[in-house]
Amino acid sequence: MLRTIRITLATIFLVGLTLLFLDFTGTAHTWLSWMAKTQALEAILALNVVVIVALIVLTLVFGRIYCSVICPLGIMQDIFGWLGKKAKKNRYSYSPEKKWLRYIFLVVMIVALVAGVGSIVQLLAPYSAFGRIMTMIFQPLWKLGNNVLASIAERADSYAFYSVDVWMKSLPVLIIALLTLVVLAVLAWRGGRTYCNTICPVGTLLSFFARFSFLKIHIDVDKCKNCSLCAKNCKAACIDFKNHKIDYSRCVVCGDCIGKCHSGAIRYDNAKLHAQHHATTDSSKRAFLVGTTMAATAALAQDKLVDGGLAVIQAKQSPKRLTPLTPPGSLSIKNMAQHCTGCQLCVSECPNDVLRPSGDLMTLMQPVMEFDRGWCRPECTRCSEVCPAGAIKPIDDIEKSSIQIGHAIMVADACISAQGTDECGNCARHCPTGAIEMVPTDPDDDLSPSVPAINESRCIGCGSCEYVCPVRPLSAIHVEGHEVHRKI
């Protein structure tokens, strides 16, 4: 029963979190955004006290069920491990805890967070690994499938589906995602929860509390026949059947050992209560308590749909910015570096194709803004709504319109109007804040050719001017970021 409950809840979380990354319409976010906020590292960085306390209590009561039920990367490893067991039964064995290795990775993670070295955080954080796999590998496949359905629906005069662009957001991050998937698959196929119990800093952090959990897996020495089936099916390699001991810091309470024991020697309860012949909590009550505790962390958020931006303009390249652009609500480049785990949820949710993973070594996989495929519409606040780590603070459309993330700069030598051959004015016509105005080149002659003049005090850095500029391959006007965002 314990294993059945675990698989049911894990399936719900895995499907829900997967849909958050694959869905590009925002529908899934409306109902499932709370799932992203239950992730441990993201809750810590966002200072989400309710979720942090709930996860600690959950671990102190039930053990490390977070790793088996809530963490999508852990559930993904279970799938690879299950396929491995299909190929070869009873494939696992007990191995002592490698404390030195676990603590090294935990210390590295803490130092990287304090120092703001985002690339290391992204590589070690479990939810980030899952996010980049979903966003970089599976979301393009999902969109391709959607486009096939859209083509079929179009022939039937149906608008149930609509085509979307499928493009590579970052080749380096795609390669990292592929390598991450391969490494996890191999480790889980061969050794089950090797990643969770040697590398994952979240697993190491939860292990401190799991040692003192109220409910634990126990071996009844009187009933045990030393058949070793429990150890051979323990994906965490934490059951020492010869000495009848279990390493609770690594046990993820999957229940596989209970199902494999033919002599009924393994149970999940409180040892003291069992010894005193008190009634143990039955499985249905445990299931209700687990569900209630996790439901207490839920906070459903509403989403706002936007129409996706202007028509696609081909063959545009992004300029080399002296200061990168971070989304409105991120406050500053420093705040983004210290809080972002690079989970790619904001990148996958951006309806205007503005956000993409950074290729810079220090901020690898953290979101940056480019305007070659769209611009940051003032009414869209999707990224601030989905961020679970506090790297992008929640804002509304009114507040967003008053945040300066950067300012526009014109390159006169490339501007069509400034060259005097023709008058363009695209940037001025599309600026949502009226920060760009076409003024005569000769102040004394109103009939002289007009050129763009930028009022930096009104510019919010949305990138509409850069996106609609017809000059190719680099726009004649581009946006430079601010290290610290300003209010107007």
Short mmCIF file of N, CA, C and O in Angstrom, two decimals, residues 226-278:
data_model
loop_
_atom_site.label_atom_id
_atom_site.label_comp_id
_atom_site.label_asym_id
_atom_site.label_seq_id
_atom_site.Cartn_x
_atom_site.Cartn_y
_atom_site.Cartn_z
N ASN A 226 17.30 -13.34 6.17
CA ASN A 226 18.56 -12.94 5.51
C ASN A 226 18.61 -13.37 4.04
O ASN A 226 19.64 -13.80 3.53
N CYS A 227 17.46 -13.23 3.36
CA CYS A 227 17.42 -13.61 1.95
C CYS A 227 18.03 -12.55 1.05
O CYS A 227 18.28 -12.80 -0.14
N SER A 228 18.22 -11.33 1.57
CA SER A 228 18.85 -10.18 0.89
C SER A 228 17.98 -9.56 -0.21
O SER A 228 18.44 -8.67 -0.92
N LEU A 229 16.73 -10.00 -0.37
CA LEU A 229 15.88 -9.43 -1.40
C LEU A 229 15.62 -7.93 -1.16
O LEU A 229 15.51 -7.16 -2.11
N CYS A 230 15.54 -7.53 0.10
CA CYS A 230 15.31 -6.12 0.40
C CYS A 230 16.48 -5.27 -0.08
O CYS A 230 16.29 -4.22 -0.71
N ALA A 231 17.70 -5.71 0.20
CA ALA A 231 18.89 -4.96 -0.22
C ALA A 231 19.06 -4.97 -1.73
O ALA A 231 19.47 -3.97 -2.32
N LYS A 232 18.71 -6.08 -2.37
CA LYS A 232 18.86 -6.19 -3.82
C LYS A 232 17.84 -5.34 -4.57
O LYS A 232 17.98 -5.14 -5.78
N ASN A 233 16.79 -4.89 -3.88
CA ASN A 233 15.78 -4.06 -4.52
C ASN A 233 15.74 -2.64 -3.95
O ASN A 233 14.82 -1.89 -4.25
N CYS A 234 16.73 -2.30 -3.11
CA CYS A 234 16.79 -0.96 -2.53
C CYS A 234 17.55 -0.03 -3.46
O CYS A 234 18.78 -0.14 -3.60
N LYS A 235 16.84 0.89 -4.10
CA LYS A 235 17.46 1.80 -5.07
C LYS A 235 18.40 2.80 -4.41
O LYS A 235 19.24 3.40 -5.08
N ALA A 236 18.27 2.96 -3.07
CA ALA A 236 19.14 3.88 -2.34
C ALA A 236 20.37 3.19 -1.77
O ALA A 236 21.23 3.84 -1.18
N ALA A 237 20.46 1.88 -1.94
CA ALA A 237 21.60 1.08 -1.45
C ALA A 237 21.85 1.31 0.03
O ALA A 237 23.00 1.36 0.48
N CYS A 238 20.77 1.44 0.81
CA CYS A 238 20.93 1.82 2.22
C CYS A 238 20.55 0.71 3.20
O CYS A 238 20.55 0.94 4.41
N ILE A 239 20.21 -0.50 2.71
CA ILE A 239 19.81 -1.58 3.61
C ILE A 239 20.96 -2.57 3.78
O ILE A 239 21.39 -3.24 2.84
N ASP A 240 21.48 -2.64 5.00
CA ASP A 240 22.51 -3.61 5.36
C ASP A 240 21.80 -4.82 5.98
O ASP A 240 21.59 -4.88 7.20
N PHE A 241 21.39 -5.77 5.16
CA PHE A 241 20.58 -6.88 5.64
C PHE A 241 21.35 -7.81 6.58
O PHE A 241 20.77 -8.48 7.43
N LYS A 242 22.67 -7.87 6.43
CA LYS A 242 23.47 -8.75 7.30
C LYS A 242 23.42 -8.29 8.75
O LYS A 242 23.37 -9.11 9.67
N ASN A 243 23.45 -6.98 8.94
CA ASN A 243 23.40 -6.42 10.30
C ASN A 243 22.02 -5.88 10.66
O ASN A 243 21.85 -5.29 11.73
N HIS A 244 21.06 -6.07 9.76
CA HIS A 244 19.68 -5.62 9.98
C HIS A 244 19.61 -4.12 10.30
O HIS A 244 18.89 -3.70 11.20
N LYS A 245 20.36 -3.33 9.52
CA LYS A 245 20.39 -1.89 9.72
C LYS A 245 20.01 -1.16 8.43
O LYS A 245 20.26 -1.65 7.33
N ILE A 246 19.43 0.01 8.61
CA ILE A 246 19.04 0.85 7.47
C ILE A 246 19.58 2.25 7.67
O ILE A 246 19.44 2.82 8.76
N ASP A 247 20.21 2.80 6.64
CA ASP A 247 20.72 4.16 6.69
C ASP A 247 19.58 5.11 6.34
O ASP A 247 19.24 5.31 5.17
N TYR A 248 18.95 5.70 7.36
CA TYR A 248 17.78 6.53 7.13
C TYR A 248 18.10 7.86 6.45
O TYR A 248 17.20 8.52 5.92
N SER A 249 19.35 8.26 6.47
CA SER A 249 19.71 9.49 5.79
C SER A 249 19.63 9.33 4.27
O SER A 249 19.49 10.31 3.53
N ARG A 250 19.69 8.09 3.79
CA ARG A 250 19.62 7.84 2.35
C ARG A 250 18.31 7.20 1.92
O ARG A 250 17.98 7.21 0.73
N CYS A 251 17.56 6.64 2.84
CA CYS A 251 16.29 5.99 2.50
C CYS A 251 15.28 7.02 1.99
O CYS A 251 15.05 8.05 2.64
N VAL A 252 14.68 6.76 0.83
CA VAL A 252 13.71 7.69 0.25
C VAL A 252 12.28 7.16 0.41
O VAL A 252 11.35 7.65 -0.23
N VAL A 253 12.09 6.17 1.26
CA VAL A 253 10.78 5.64 1.62
C VAL A 253 9.97 5.29 0.37
O VAL A 253 8.81 5.68 0.24
N CYS A 254 10.58 4.53 -0.53
CA CYS A 254 9.88 4.14 -1.76
C CYS A 254 8.96 2.95 -1.53
O CYS A 254 8.01 2.73 -2.29
N GLY A 255 9.24 2.12 -0.51
CA GLY A 255 8.40 0.97 -0.20
C GLY A 255 8.71 -0.27 -1.00
O GLY A 255 8.04 -1.30 -0.84
N ASP A 256 9.73 -0.23 -1.86
CA ASP A 256 10.06 -1.40 -2.67
C ASP A 256 10.50 -2.59 -1.81
O ASP A 256 10.18 -3.74 -2.12
N CYS A 257 11.24 -2.29 -0.75
CA CYS A 257 11.74 -3.37 0.10
C CYS A 257 10.59 -4.11 0.80
O CYS A 257 10.64 -5.34 0.97
N ILE A 258 9.56 -3.37 1.19
CA ILE A 258 8.42 -3.99 1.87
C ILE A 258 7.71 -4.97 0.93
O ILE A 258 7.35 -6.09 1.32
N GLY A 259 7.55 -4.56 -0.32
CA GLY A 259 6.87 -5.42 -1.28
C GLY A 259 7.66 -6.65 -1.65
O GLY A 259 7.08 -7.67 -2.05
N LYS A 260 8.99 -6.58 -1.57
CA LYS A 260 9.83 -7.71 -1.96
C LYS A 260 10.07 -8.71 -0.83
O LYS A 260 10.48 -9.84 -1.09
N CYS A 261 9.83 -8.30 0.41
CA CYS A 261 10.07 -9.20 1.54
C CYS A 261 8.96 -10.25 1.63
O CYS A 261 7.78 -9.91 1.81
N HIS A 262 9.30 -11.54 1.51
CA HIS A 262 8.32 -12.62 1.52
C HIS A 262 7.98 -13.08 2.93
O HIS A 262 7.02 -13.85 3.10
N SER A 263 8.74 -12.64 3.90
CA SER A 263 8.52 -13.12 5.28
C SER A 263 7.87 -12.07 6.17
O SER A 263 7.69 -12.29 7.36
N GLY A 264 7.53 -10.93 5.59
CA GLY A 264 6.88 -9.87 6.36
C GLY A 264 7.76 -9.29 7.44
O GLY A 264 7.27 -8.83 8.48
N ALA A 265 9.08 -9.28 7.20
CA ALA A 265 10.03 -8.81 8.21
C ALA A 265 10.27 -7.31 8.15
O ALA A 265 10.94 -6.76 9.03
N ILE A 266 9.75 -6.65 7.13
CA ILE A 266 10.00 -5.22 6.98
C ILE A 266 8.68 -4.47 7.14
O ILE A 266 7.66 -4.83 6.54
N ARG A 267 8.71 -3.42 7.94
CA ARG A 267 7.51 -2.62 8.18
C ARG A 267 7.88 -1.14 8.19
O ARG A 267 9.04 -0.78 8.36
N TYR A 268 6.85 -0.32 8.03
CA TYR A 268 7.03 1.13 8.04
C TYR A 268 6.17 1.68 9.17
O TYR A 268 4.95 1.78 9.07
N ASP A 269 6.84 2.04 10.29
CA ASP A 269 6.12 2.54 11.45
C ASP A 269 7.09 3.19 12.41
O ASP A 269 8.25 3.43 12.07
N ASN A 270 6.61 3.48 13.61
CA ASN A 270 7.46 4.01 14.66
C ASN A 270 7.87 2.86 15.57
O ASN A 270 7.02 2.14 16.11
N ALA A 271 9.17 2.68 15.75
CA ALA A 271 9.68 1.52 16.48
C ALA A 271 9.20 1.48 17.92
O ALA A 271 8.83 0.43 18.44
N LYS A 272 9.18 2.64 18.58
CA LYS A 272 8.78 2.66 19.99
C LYS A 272 7.31 2.31 20.16
O LYS A 272 6.94 1.53 21.04
N LEU A 273 6.49 2.86 19.29
CA LEU A 273 5.06 2.55 19.38
C LEU A 273 4.80 1.09 19.06
O LEU A 273 3.94 0.45 19.67
N HIS A 274 5.53 0.56 18.12
CA HIS A 274 5.37 -0.84 17.77
C HIS A 274 5.79 -1.74 18.93
O HIS A 274 5.12 -2.74 19.21
N ALA A 275 6.89 -1.38 19.58
CA ALA A 275 7.36 -2.19 20.71
C ALA A 275 6.40 -2.16 21.87
O ALA A 275 6.29 -3.12 22.64
N GLN A 276 5.68 -1.05 22.01
CA GLN A 276 4.73 -0.92 23.11
C GLN A 276 3.34 -1.42 22.72
O GLN A 276 2.37 -1.26 23.46
N HIS A 277 3.25 -2.03 21.52
CA HIS A 277 1.99 -2.63 21.03
C HIS A 277 0.89 -1.60 20.83
O HIS A 277 -0.30 -1.92 20.97
N HIS A 278 1.28 -0.37 20.51
CA HIS A 278 0.27 0.61 20.18
C HIS A 278 -0.18 0.41 18.74
O HIS A 278 0.55 -0.16 17.92
#
